[in-house]
Amino acid sequence: MTGDRHKEGDAEPRGIDIQGEGRQSSHGVPAEGMPDHSSFSPTGSHGIRHWQEGTVSEPGLDQRGNVFFAAIEMTRMPMILTDPNLPDNPIVFANRAFQDLTGYEEEEIAGRNCRFLQGANTDRETVRELREAVVARTAIQTEILNYKRDGTPFWNALYMGPVFDQDGKLLYFFASQLDITKRRGSEAAFRQAQKMEAIGQLTAGLAHDFNNLLQVVAGNLELLESHVEGEKPVRLLDTASRAVERGARLTKQLLAFARKTRLEPKPTNLNSLIIEFGDMLSSTVGGSVDIQFNLKPRTPPCLVDPVHLEMALLNVVINARDAMPKGGTVTIKTAPLRLNGDAGSHHLPPGDYVALAITDEGEGMPPHVVERAMEPFFTTKETGKGTGLGLAMVHGFVQQSLGKLEIDSELGRGTTVRMLFPAGASPDAATAAPKPAPVPSTVARPQPVEPRGSVAQTILVVEDSEDVLVLAREYLTALGYAVLTAGNADEALQVLSAENTRIDLLFTDLIMPGGMNGLALAERVRAMHPDLPVLFTTGYNEDLVTDGQRAAGMDLIGKPYRRTELADRVNAALNRPKIRRAPHLGIGHKEG
């Protein structure tokens, strides 16, 4: 629609008589699926019948006594008219819904260009497109970030089109708006969740491979220790061992973010836990920071791992302390929370929850920092002051506990980190499984291990990494066991099927390439040898490990492990009471 829309000889635009009796007072050009660059449509699809431009025979705005004007004032759809023939294209009419949307009074709106709704984060490219549409006298629909009278930003789904008189003169621009802030927020949260999920999957895979490498490095360093003499060589080995341990802790943090941590959830009263943990928190933040508790009485228990919850709370409190270098107050608050109609805004199912909130009085964070605050390795602290894994670990723990981590922050007004946990959850609501052997926290050289097995005890080691397989065989042979090896599940089944082969323990990696992982292999093996004990090892805790019934009684050692740890876990697996399964029932009873 341009200025020459009514060229001589052109047919009259198709119109719709809105007064009847053949008096064609107003008519317009149907949209017919005009290009829509926004992702929003009030009708749910591209408009066909609504007008993208209108033509009127009575251009004035003085006649306001008809039913159409009453409808305009009664609708909840904000609408305005601007006059492009006046300087700066001011607003000449705004209905009451527009006043409700923006918070401005009528006298504050009339005579002003729409730019008074724009603010710091309004996209300038979108503004340019709107101006070009006015110059070209064409319709446009888009989404723009506007600001209300009190400064509150809102996303505005905007439709704008020209209104002409019978001679083709441009009279007004009509615009309708709709507040779509909640929808835009949900879309942004969904995209963020997708990004975090992708990062988590990548992180878990890298941690698995990195732990295999650490296993090889740590194992060979340990084997070297018995062959090295002299103060300097021993010191170099100890330094390398400490680096391996730091690497193992790093991968453990990454796995917490990726929600691959093995949890032991228990019914936990958050108020009691926080009170008991209060001294530790106070000593951690130091004398310049005051910790205040606002714990709601009768807050229901929730099913969480208390040890991991303490670590999550400590991480958030440390961040709060660092946000207040000159000191201040950190407030820890608990309260019950019921999510029903607003559950979707939290991306949680409806129900009862417990909210644990930590608020500081720091400088706060701008929106772009809040958006990335839970990503691993993202930090605003100085080099050496943080790893960027604190909130990432908290995020992973809360999500694995079927909850939600939320951050509210504003520059100059501090930050609130909120953890939401389901209240009164059943034992099946969270991941429960035995913890793997902890990574050693000391660097003392281990004492020689006495063999705990005998030549009559044979262990089948299944490991797809050749270097880790060689190391495991070295360890077990030194411990006095006979060792058979296989590079994958198929090779392991061939070994077990051979005649006169007696296996006392299956020691298998959990995650292996191909169609059969360690769990599937164990099930096949136990179908052939119901009494055969199985010891699993893994570089990270795959979701299958924590699959309810299959996790029961499982022996597992995490990588990287030392020879002393392996000796203990093998010995425990070999001496675990045997379980015989009643035929066709899958019900077991212990022997011995």
Coordinates of C-alpha atoms in Angstrom, one line a residue:
M1 CA 0.0 0.0 0.0
T2 CA 1.7 3.2 -1.2
G3 CA 0.7 6.7 -2.2
D4 CA -0.4 5.6 -5.7
R5 CA -2.9 3.0 -4.4
H6 CA -5.8 4.8 -6.2
K7 CA -4.4 5.2 -9.7
E8 CA -6.8 6.3 -12.4
G9 CA -8.6 3.4 -13.9
D10 CA -8.1 1.1 -10.9
A11 CA -11.1 -0.6 -9.5
E12 CA -12.3 0.4 -6.1
P13 CA -10.7 -1.6 -3.3
R14 CA -12.8 -4.5 -2.1
G15 CA -14.7 -3.4 1.0
I16 CA -17.1 -4.5 3.6
D17 CA -20.1 -2.2 4.3
I18 CA -20.2 -1.8 8.1
Q19 CA -23.4 0.4 8.1
G20 CA -25.7 -1.6 5.8
E21 CA -28.5 -0.3 3.5
G22 CA -26.0 0.1 0.7
R23 CA -24.2 3.0 2.4
Q24 CA -20.6 2.1 2.1
S25 CA -19.2 4.3 4.8
S26 CA -16.1 2.3 5.6
H27 CA -14.3 -0.4 3.7
G28 CA -10.9 -2.0 3.7
V29 CA -8.4 -4.4 2.1
P30 CA -8.4 -7.9 3.6
A31 CA -5.1 -9.0 5.0
E32 CA -5.2 -12.3 3.1
G33 CA -2.2 -13.7 5.0
M34 CA 0.0 -10.7 4.8
P35 CA 3.7 -11.4 5.8
D36 CA 4.0 -11.8 9.6
H37 CA 7.4 -11.5 11.0
S38 CA 6.3 -12.0 14.6
S39 CA 5.6 -15.3 16.3
F40 CA 2.3 -14.2 17.7
S41 CA -1.2 -14.0 16.3
P42 CA -4.3 -13.3 18.4
T43 CA -6.3 -15.6 16.1
G44 CA -3.8 -18.4 16.2
S45 CA -3.0 -18.2 12.5
H46 CA -2.2 -15.7 9.8
G47 CA -5.0 -13.3 9.4
I48 CA -7.1 -13.6 6.3
R49 CA -10.3 -11.5 6.7
H50 CA -9.2 -8.6 9.0
W51 CA -8.2 -5.4 7.2
Q52 CA -4.6 -4.5 6.6
E53 CA -5.8 -1.0 5.5
G54 CA -9.1 0.8 5.9
T55 CA -11.0 3.6 4.0
V56 CA -13.5 5.8 5.8
S57 CA -15.9 8.5 4.5
E58 CA -16.2 10.3 7.8
P59 CA -12.6 11.0 8.9
G60 CA -13.3 13.0 12.1
L61 CA -13.1 11.7 15.6
D62 CA -15.8 13.9 17.1
Q63 CA -18.7 11.4 16.5
R64 CA -18.4 9.1 19.5
G65 CA -22.0 8.2 20.1
N66 CA -22.4 5.0 18.1
V67 CA -22.0 1.4 19.1
F68 CA -18.7 1.0 17.4
F69 CA -17.1 3.6 19.6
A70 CA -18.6 1.9 22.7
A71 CA -17.1 -1.4 21.6
I72 CA -13.7 0.2 21.2
E73 CA -13.8 1.5 24.7
M74 CA -15.2 -1.8 26.1
T75 CA -12.7 -4.1 24.5
R76 CA -9.7 -5.3 26.5
M77 CA -7.5 -5.0 23.4
P78 CA -5.4 -1.8 23.6
M79 CA -5.9 0.4 20.5
I80 CA -4.6 3.8 19.4
L81 CA -4.8 6.1 16.4
T82 CA -1.9 8.4 15.3
D83 CA -2.0 11.2 12.8
P84 CA 0.9 11.1 10.3
N85 CA -0.1 14.4 8.8
L86 CA 0.9 16.2 12.0
P87 CA 4.5 16.7 13.0
D88 CA 6.1 13.7 14.7
N89 CA 3.0 11.5 14.0
P90 CA 1.4 12.0 17.4
I91 CA -1.3 9.8 19.1
V92 CA -4.8 11.4 18.6
F93 CA -6.8 8.7 20.2
A94 CA -6.1 5.9 22.7
N95 CA -8.8 3.6 24.2
R96 CA -9.1 2.8 27.9
A97 CA -7.5 -0.6 27.4
F98 CA -4.3 1.2 26.2
Q99 CA -4.4 3.2 29.4
D100 CA -4.7 0.0 31.4
L101 CA -1.8 -1.6 29.6
T102 CA 0.6 1.3 29.9
G103 CA -0.5 3.0 33.1
Y104 CA -0.6 6.4 31.5
E105 CA -3.6 8.7 31.7
E106 CA -5.4 10.0 28.6
E107 CA -3.9 13.5 29.0
E108 CA -0.4 12.0 29.2
I109 CA -0.9 10.1 25.9
A110 CA -2.6 12.5 23.5
G111 CA -0.2 14.5 21.3
R112 CA 2.8 12.4 21.9
N113 CA 4.7 10.1 19.6
C114 CA 4.7 6.4 20.5
R115 CA 8.4 6.5 21.3
F116 CA 7.6 7.5 24.9
L117 CA 6.9 3.8 25.4
Q118 CA 10.5 2.8 24.3
G119 CA 13.4 2.3 26.7
A120 CA 17.0 1.2 27.1
N121 CA 16.5 -2.3 25.8
T122 CA 14.0 -1.6 23.0
D123 CA 15.4 -3.0 19.8
R124 CA 16.4 -0.1 17.5
E125 CA 16.0 -2.3 14.4
T126 CA 12.4 -2.9 15.2
V127 CA 11.8 0.8 15.7
R128 CA 13.4 1.5 12.3
E129 CA 11.0 -1.0 10.7
L130 CA 8.0 0.7 12.3
R131 CA 9.1 4.1 11.0
E132 CA 9.7 2.8 7.5
A133 CA 6.2 1.3 7.5
V134 CA 4.8 4.7 8.4
V135 CA 6.7 6.3 5.5
A136 CA 5.7 3.6 3.1
R137 CA 2.1 3.7 4.4
T138 CA 2.0 -0.1 4.8
A139 CA 0.8 -2.4 7.5
I140 CA 3.2 -4.2 9.8
Q141 CA 3.0 -6.6 12.7
T142 CA 5.9 -7.2 15.0
E143 CA 6.9 -7.6 18.6
I144 CA 8.7 -4.9 20.5
L145 CA 9.9 -4.4 24.1
N146 CA 8.1 -1.4 25.6
Y147 CA 7.9 0.2 29.0
K148 CA 5.0 1.1 31.2
R149 CA 4.6 4.4 33.1
D150 CA 6.3 2.9 36.2
G151 CA 9.3 1.6 34.2
T152 CA 8.1 -2.0 34.0
P153 CA 9.2 -3.5 30.7
F154 CA 6.7 -5.6 28.7
W155 CA 6.7 -7.3 25.4
N156 CA 4.1 -5.8 23.0
A157 CA 2.6 -7.7 20.1
L158 CA 1.9 -4.8 17.8
Y159 CA -0.3 -4.6 14.7
M160 CA -0.3 -1.3 12.7
G161 CA -2.0 -0.3 9.5
P162 CA -3.0 2.8 7.6
V163 CA -6.5 4.4 7.3
F164 CA -7.4 6.5 4.2
D165 CA -10.2 8.7 3.1
Q166 CA -12.3 8.2 -0.1
D167 CA -9.8 10.1 -2.2
G168 CA -6.8 8.0 -1.0
K169 CA -5.4 10.5 1.4
L170 CA -3.7 9.0 4.4
L171 CA -5.6 10.1 7.5
Y172 CA -4.4 7.9 10.4
F173 CA -2.4 4.9 11.5
F174 CA -4.3 2.4 13.6
A175 CA -2.4 0.2 16.0
S176 CA -3.5 -2.6 18.4
Q177 CA -1.3 -4.0 21.1
L178 CA -1.2 -7.1 23.4
D179 CA 1.0 -7.8 26.4
I180 CA 2.8 -11.0 25.6
T181 CA 5.4 -10.8 28.3
K182 CA 4.5 -14.1 29.9
R183 CA 4.6 -16.0 26.6
R184 CA 8.0 -14.5 25.7
G185 CA 9.3 -15.3 29.2
S186 CA 8.2 -18.9 28.8
E187 CA 9.8 -19.2 25.4
A188 CA 13.1 -17.7 26.7
A189 CA 13.0 -20.1 29.7
F190 CA 12.4 -23.1 27.4
R191 CA 15.3 -22.1 25.1
Q192 CA 17.5 -21.7 28.2
A193 CA 16.4 -25.1 29.5
Q194 CA 17.2 -26.7 26.1
K195 CA 20.6 -25.0 26.1
M196 CA 21.4 -26.2 29.6
E197 CA 20.3 -29.7 28.7
A198 CA 22.6 -29.7 25.7
I199 CA 25.5 -28.4 27.8
G200 CA 24.8 -31.0 30.4
Q201 CA 24.9 -33.9 27.9
L202 CA 28.1 -32.6 26.4
T203 CA 29.6 -32.1 29.9
A204 CA 28.7 -35.6 31.0
G205 CA 30.2 -37.2 27.9
L206 CA 33.4 -35.2 28.3
A207 CA 33.6 -36.0 32.1
H208 CA 33.3 -39.7 31.3
D209 CA 36.2 -39.7 28.8
F210 CA 38.2 -37.4 31.0
N211 CA 37.8 -39.8 34.0
N212 CA 39.1 -42.6 31.8
L213 CA 42.2 -40.6 31.1
L214 CA 42.6 -39.7 34.8
Q215 CA 42.3 -43.4 35.6
V216 CA 45.2 -44.2 33.4
V217 CA 47.4 -41.3 34.7
A218 CA 46.5 -41.9 38.3
G219 CA 47.1 -45.7 38.0
N220 CA 50.4 -45.4 36.3
L221 CA 51.6 -42.8 38.8
E222 CA 50.6 -45.2 41.6
L223 CA 52.5 -48.1 40.0
L224 CA 55.6 -45.9 39.6
E225 CA 55.6 -45.0 43.3
S226 CA 57.0 -48.3 44.4
H227 CA 59.9 -48.0 41.8
V228 CA 60.9 -44.4 42.6
E229 CA 63.4 -43.4 45.3
G230 CA 64.8 -40.1 46.3
E231 CA 63.2 -36.9 47.7
K232 CA 62.8 -35.0 44.4
P233 CA 61.3 -37.9 42.3
V234 CA 58.8 -38.6 45.1
R235 CA 57.9 -35.0 45.4
L236 CA 57.3 -34.8 41.6
L237 CA 55.0 -37.9 41.8
D238 CA 53.1 -36.4 44.7
T239 CA 52.6 -33.1 42.8
A240 CA 51.3 -35.1 39.8
S241 CA 49.0 -37.1 42.0
R242 CA 47.5 -34.0 43.6
A243 CA 46.8 -32.6 40.1
V244 CA 45.0 -35.8 39.2
E245 CA 42.9 -35.5 42.4
R246 CA 42.0 -31.9 41.4
G247 CA 41.0 -33.1 38.0
A248 CA 38.8 -35.8 39.6
R249 CA 37.1 -33.2 41.8
L250 CA 36.6 -31.0 38.7
T251 CA 34.8 -33.8 36.8
K252 CA 32.7 -34.5 39.9
Q253 CA 31.5 -30.9 39.9
L254 CA 30.8 -31.1 36.1
L255 CA 28.8 -34.3 36.7
A256 CA 26.8 -32.5 39.4
F257 CA 25.8 -29.9 36.9
A258 CA 24.9 -32.6 34.4
R259 CA 22.6 -34.3 37.0
K260 CA 24.7 -37.5 37.0
T261 CA 25.5 -37.4 40.7
R262 CA 24.4 -40.4 42.8
L263 CA 22.1 -39.0 45.5
E264 CA 20.8 -40.5 48.8
P265 CA 17.5 -38.6 49.3
K266 CA 15.9 -38.7 52.7
P267 CA 12.9 -36.9 54.2
T268 CA 14.6 -33.7 55.3
N269 CA 13.3 -30.8 57.4
L270 CA 15.0 -27.8 55.9
N271 CA 14.6 -25.6 59.0
S272 CA 16.4 -28.1 61.2
L273 CA 19.2 -28.7 58.6
I274 CA 19.8 -24.9 58.2
I275 CA 19.9 -24.4 62.0
E276 CA 22.4 -27.2 62.4
F277 CA 24.5 -26.0 59.5
G278 CA 24.4 -22.4 60.7
D279 CA 27.7 -22.4 62.5
M280 CA 29.5 -23.6 59.4
L281 CA 27.8 -20.9 57.3
S282 CA 28.8 -18.2 59.7
S283 CA 32.4 -19.3 59.9
T284 CA 32.6 -19.4 56.1
V285 CA 31.3 -15.9 55.4
G286 CA 33.4 -14.2 58.1
G287 CA 32.8 -11.4 60.4
S288 CA 31.8 -8.7 57.9
V289 CA 28.7 -10.6 56.7
D290 CA 25.7 -11.1 59.0
I291 CA 23.5 -14.2 58.3
Q292 CA 19.9 -13.9 59.3
F293 CA 17.4 -16.7 59.3
N294 CA 13.7 -16.3 58.4
L295 CA 12.5 -19.9 58.7
K296 CA 8.8 -20.4 58.4
P297 CA 7.4 -22.7 61.2
R298 CA 5.7 -25.9 60.1
T299 CA 7.5 -25.9 56.7
P300 CA 6.8 -29.5 55.4
P301 CA 9.8 -31.9 54.8
C302 CA 11.0 -32.6 51.4
L303 CA 12.9 -35.6 49.9
V304 CA 16.5 -34.4 49.2
D305 CA 20.0 -35.6 49.8
P306 CA 21.0 -33.5 52.9
V307 CA 24.7 -33.7 52.3
H308 CA 24.3 -32.3 48.7
L309 CA 21.8 -29.8 50.0
E310 CA 24.3 -28.4 52.5
M311 CA 26.9 -28.1 49.8
A312 CA 24.4 -26.3 47.5
L313 CA 23.5 -23.9 50.3
L314 CA 27.2 -23.3 51.1
N315 CA 27.9 -22.5 47.4
V316 CA 25.1 -20.0 47.2
V317 CA 26.0 -18.3 50.5
I318 CA 29.7 -18.0 49.4
N319 CA 28.5 -16.3 46.2
A320 CA 26.4 -13.9 48.3
R321 CA 29.4 -13.1 50.5
D322 CA 31.5 -12.4 47.4
A323 CA 28.8 -10.1 46.1
M324 CA 29.2 -7.9 49.2
P325 CA 33.0 -7.1 49.5
K326 CA 32.2 -4.4 52.0
G327 CA 30.0 -6.6 54.1
G328 CA 26.2 -6.8 54.5
T329 CA 23.4 -9.2 55.4
V330 CA 22.6 -12.6 53.9
T331 CA 19.0 -13.7 54.6
I332 CA 18.1 -17.4 54.4
K333 CA 14.4 -18.0 54.2
T334 CA 12.2 -21.1 54.0
A335 CA 8.5 -21.2 53.3
P336 CA 5.9 -23.6 52.0
L337 CA 4.7 -22.9 48.4
R338 CA 1.7 -24.1 46.6
L339 CA 1.8 -24.0 42.8
N340 CA -1.5 -24.4 41.0
G341 CA -2.4 -22.0 38.3
D342 CA 1.1 -20.5 38.3
A343 CA 3.0 -23.8 38.1
G344 CA 3.7 -23.3 34.4
S345 CA 5.5 -20.1 35.0
H346 CA 8.0 -22.0 37.2
H347 CA 8.1 -24.9 34.8
L348 CA 7.1 -27.4 37.5
P349 CA 4.1 -29.6 37.8
P350 CA 1.3 -28.3 40.1
G351 CA 1.6 -29.2 43.8
D352 CA 3.1 -28.4 47.1
Y353 CA 6.7 -27.3 47.3
V354 CA 9.2 -26.0 49.8
A355 CA 11.1 -22.8 48.9
L356 CA 14.6 -22.1 50.2
A357 CA 15.7 -18.6 49.3
I358 CA 19.1 -16.9 49.9
T359 CA 19.1 -13.1 49.5
D360 CA 22.1 -10.8 49.6
E361 CA 22.5 -7.0 49.6
G362 CA 25.1 -6.9 46.8
E363 CA 25.2 -4.9 43.6
G364 CA 23.0 -7.4 41.8
M365 CA 23.4 -8.7 38.2
P366 CA 22.2 -7.3 34.8
P367 CA 19.8 -9.6 32.9
H368 CA 22.4 -10.9 30.5
V369 CA 24.5 -12.2 33.5
V370 CA 21.5 -13.7 35.2
E371 CA 20.7 -15.6 32.0
R372 CA 24.1 -17.3 32.0
A373 CA 24.7 -17.5 35.8
M374 CA 24.0 -21.3 35.9
E375 CA 26.2 -22.2 33.0
P376 CA 29.4 -24.1 33.9
F377 CA 32.6 -22.1 33.9
F378 CA 30.7 -18.8 33.6
T379 CA 31.9 -16.4 36.3
T380 CA 32.1 -12.7 36.9
K381 CA 34.7 -13.0 39.6
E382 CA 38.4 -12.2 39.1
T383 CA 40.8 -14.8 37.8
G384 CA 41.5 -17.3 40.6
K385 CA 38.5 -16.2 42.7
G386 CA 36.1 -18.7 41.3
T387 CA 35.7 -21.7 38.9
G388 CA 32.2 -20.8 37.6
L389 CA 30.9 -24.2 38.8
G390 CA 29.2 -23.2 42.0
L391 CA 25.8 -22.3 40.7
A392 CA 26.1 -24.9 37.9
M393 CA 26.4 -27.6 40.6
V394 CA 23.5 -26.2 42.5
H395 CA 21.4 -26.1 39.4
G396 CA 22.2 -29.8 38.6
F397 CA 21.5 -30.9 42.2
V398 CA 18.1 -29.1 42.4
Q399 CA 17.0 -30.4 39.0
Q400 CA 18.0 -33.9 39.8
S401 CA 15.9 -33.5 43.0
L402 CA 12.9 -32.7 40.8
G403 CA 13.0 -29.1 41.8
K404 CA 13.8 -25.7 40.2
L405 CA 16.5 -23.1 40.7
E406 CA 15.5 -19.5 40.2
I407 CA 17.5 -16.3 40.3
D408 CA 16.0 -12.8 40.8
S409 CA 18.5 -10.0 40.5
E410 CA 18.6 -6.4 39.7
L411 CA 21.5 -4.0 39.5
G412 CA 21.8 -2.1 42.8
R413 CA 19.1 -4.2 44.5
G414 CA 20.9 -7.5 45.3
T415 CA 20.2 -11.0 44.3
T416 CA 17.9 -13.8 45.5
V417 CA 18.6 -17.4 44.7
R418 CA 15.6 -19.6 45.2
M419 CA 15.5 -23.4 45.3
L420 CA 12.1 -25.1 45.0
F421 CA 11.8 -28.7 46.1
P422 CA 8.7 -30.9 46.0
A423 CA 7.1 -31.2 49.5
G424 CA 6.2 -34.6 51.0
A425 CA 7.7 -36.5 48.0
S426 CA 7.7 -40.3 47.9
P427 CA 10.9 -42.3 48.0
D428 CA 10.6 -42.9 44.2
A429 CA 10.5 -39.2 43.4
A430 CA 14.3 -38.8 43.6
T431 CA 17.3 -40.7 42.6
A432 CA 18.5 -43.1 45.3
A433 CA 21.6 -45.2 45.0
P434 CA 24.7 -46.1 46.9
K435 CA 27.5 -43.6 46.7
P436 CA 30.6 -44.5 44.9
A437 CA 33.9 -44.6 46.7
P438 CA 35.0 -41.1 47.5
V439 CA 38.0 -39.6 45.8
P440 CA 40.9 -39.7 48.2
S441 CA 41.5 -36.3 49.8
T442 CA 45.1 -37.0 51.0
V443 CA 48.2 -37.4 49.0
A444 CA 50.1 -39.8 51.3
R445 CA 51.7 -42.6 49.4
P446 CA 49.7 -45.8 49.9
Q447 CA 51.1 -48.7 51.7
P448 CA 51.7 -52.0 49.8
V449 CA 48.5 -54.0 49.5
E450 CA 48.5 -57.6 50.6
P451 CA 46.8 -59.9 48.1
R452 CA 43.2 -60.5 49.3
G453 CA 42.3 -63.2 46.7
S454 CA 43.7 -66.5 45.7
V455 CA 44.7 -68.1 42.4
A456 CA 41.4 -70.0 42.6
Q457 CA 39.5 -66.7 42.3
T458 CA 39.2 -65.5 38.7
I459 CA 37.9 -62.0 37.7
L460 CA 36.6 -61.2 34.2
V461 CA 37.4 -57.5 33.4
V462 CA 35.3 -55.9 30.7
E463 CA 36.6 -52.5 29.6
D464 CA 36.5 -50.8 26.2
S465 CA 39.5 -48.6 27.0
E466 CA 42.7 -50.6 26.3
D467 CA 44.8 -48.5 28.7
V468 CA 42.3 -48.8 31.5
L469 CA 42.0 -52.5 30.9
V470 CA 45.7 -53.0 31.1
L471 CA 45.8 -51.0 34.3
A472 CA 42.9 -53.0 35.9
R473 CA 44.6 -56.2 35.0
E474 CA 47.9 -55.0 36.6
Y475 CA 46.1 -54.0 39.8
L476 CA 44.2 -57.2 40.1
T477 CA 47.1 -59.4 39.3
A478 CA 49.2 -57.7 42.0
L479 CA 46.3 -58.4 44.4
G480 CA 46.6 -62.1 43.7
Y481 CA 43.7 -62.7 41.4
A482 CA 43.6 -64.5 38.1
V483 CA 42.4 -62.2 35.4
L484 CA 40.6 -62.7 32.1
T485 CA 39.8 -59.7 29.9
A486 CA 37.3 -58.6 27.3
G487 CA 37.0 -55.4 25.3
N488 CA 33.2 -55.3 25.1
A489 CA 30.1 -57.2 26.1
D490 CA 30.1 -59.6 23.2
E491 CA 33.6 -60.7 23.9
A492 CA 32.7 -61.1 27.6
L493 CA 29.8 -63.5 26.7
Q494 CA 32.2 -65.5 24.6
V495 CA 34.6 -65.9 27.5
L496 CA 31.8 -66.9 29.8
S497 CA 30.4 -69.5 27.3
A498 CA 33.8 -71.3 26.9
E499 CA 34.0 -74.7 28.4
N500 CA 35.8 -75.2 31.8
T501 CA 35.8 -71.5 32.4
R502 CA 35.0 -70.5 36.0
I503 CA 34.5 -66.9 36.8
D504 CA 34.2 -65.7 40.4
L505 CA 33.5 -62.0 39.7
L506 CA 32.5 -59.9 36.7
F507 CA 34.2 -56.5 36.8
T508 CA 32.7 -54.4 34.0
D509 CA 32.6 -50.8 32.8
L510 CA 29.1 -49.5 32.8
I511 CA 29.2 -47.4 29.6
M512 CA 30.5 -49.2 26.5
P513 CA 30.1 -48.7 22.8
G514 CA 27.8 -51.0 20.9
G515 CA 24.3 -52.3 21.6
M516 CA 25.0 -53.7 25.1
N517 CA 26.2 -51.6 28.1
G518 CA 27.4 -53.0 31.5
L519 CA 23.9 -53.3 32.9
A520 CA 22.6 -55.3 30.0
L521 CA 25.7 -57.5 30.1
A522 CA 25.1 -58.1 33.9
E523 CA 21.5 -59.2 33.2
R524 CA 22.6 -61.6 30.5
V525 CA 25.4 -63.0 32.7
R526 CA 23.1 -63.4 35.7
A527 CA 20.6 -65.3 33.6
M528 CA 23.5 -67.8 32.9
H529 CA 25.1 -67.7 36.3
P530 CA 22.6 -66.4 38.9
D531 CA 25.1 -66.4 41.8
L532 CA 27.9 -64.5 40.0
P533 CA 28.7 -61.2 41.7
V534 CA 29.2 -58.1 39.6
L535 CA 31.2 -55.0 40.3
F536 CA 30.6 -52.0 38.0
T537 CA 32.9 -49.1 37.3
T538 CA 32.1 -45.9 35.4
G539 CA 33.5 -42.5 34.6
Y540 CA 30.1 -41.0 35.4
N541 CA 26.7 -42.2 36.8
E542 CA 24.5 -42.9 33.9
D543 CA 20.7 -42.6 34.6
L544 CA 20.4 -46.4 34.3
V545 CA 22.5 -46.9 37.3
T546 CA 19.8 -45.3 39.5
D547 CA 16.9 -47.2 38.0
G548 CA 15.1 -48.3 41.1
Q549 CA 15.1 -52.1 41.3
R550 CA 18.1 -52.6 39.1
A551 CA 20.2 -50.4 41.4
A552 CA 19.4 -52.5 44.4
G553 CA 22.5 -54.3 45.8
M554 CA 24.7 -52.8 43.1
D555 CA 28.4 -52.6 43.7
L556 CA 30.1 -49.7 41.9
I557 CA 33.4 -48.0 42.0
G558 CA 33.9 -44.6 40.3
K559 CA 36.8 -43.7 38.1
P560 CA 39.5 -42.8 38.8
Y561 CA 40.1 -45.4 41.6
R562 CA 43.3 -46.4 43.4
R563 CA 44.5 -49.9 44.0
T564 CA 43.5 -49.9 47.6
E565 CA 39.9 -48.8 46.7
L566 CA 39.7 -51.5 44.1
A567 CA 40.9 -54.2 46.5
D568 CA 38.3 -53.2 49.1
R569 CA 35.4 -53.1 46.5
V570 CA 36.4 -56.4 44.9
N571 CA 36.7 -58.1 48.3
A572 CA 33.2 -56.7 49.3
A573 CA 31.6 -57.9 46.1
L574 CA 33.1 -61.4 46.4
N575 CA 31.9 -61.7 50.0
R576 CA 28.4 -60.3 49.5
P577 CA 25.7 -62.8 50.5
K578 CA 24.6 -64.7 47.4
I579 CA 21.0 -64.1 46.1
R580 CA 19.1 -66.9 44.5
R581 CA 16.1 -66.1 42.5
A582 CA 12.9 -68.2 42.7
P583 CA 12.1 -69.4 39.2
H584 CA 9.5 -67.4 37.2
L585 CA 9.0 -65.0 40.2
G586 CA 12.1 -62.8 40.1
I587 CA 12.0 -63.0 44.0
G588 CA 15.3 -63.4 45.7
H589 CA 16.4 -64.8 49.0
K590 CA 19.9 -64.7 50.7
E591 CA 22.1 -67.6 51.3
G592 CA 24.8 -68.0 53.9

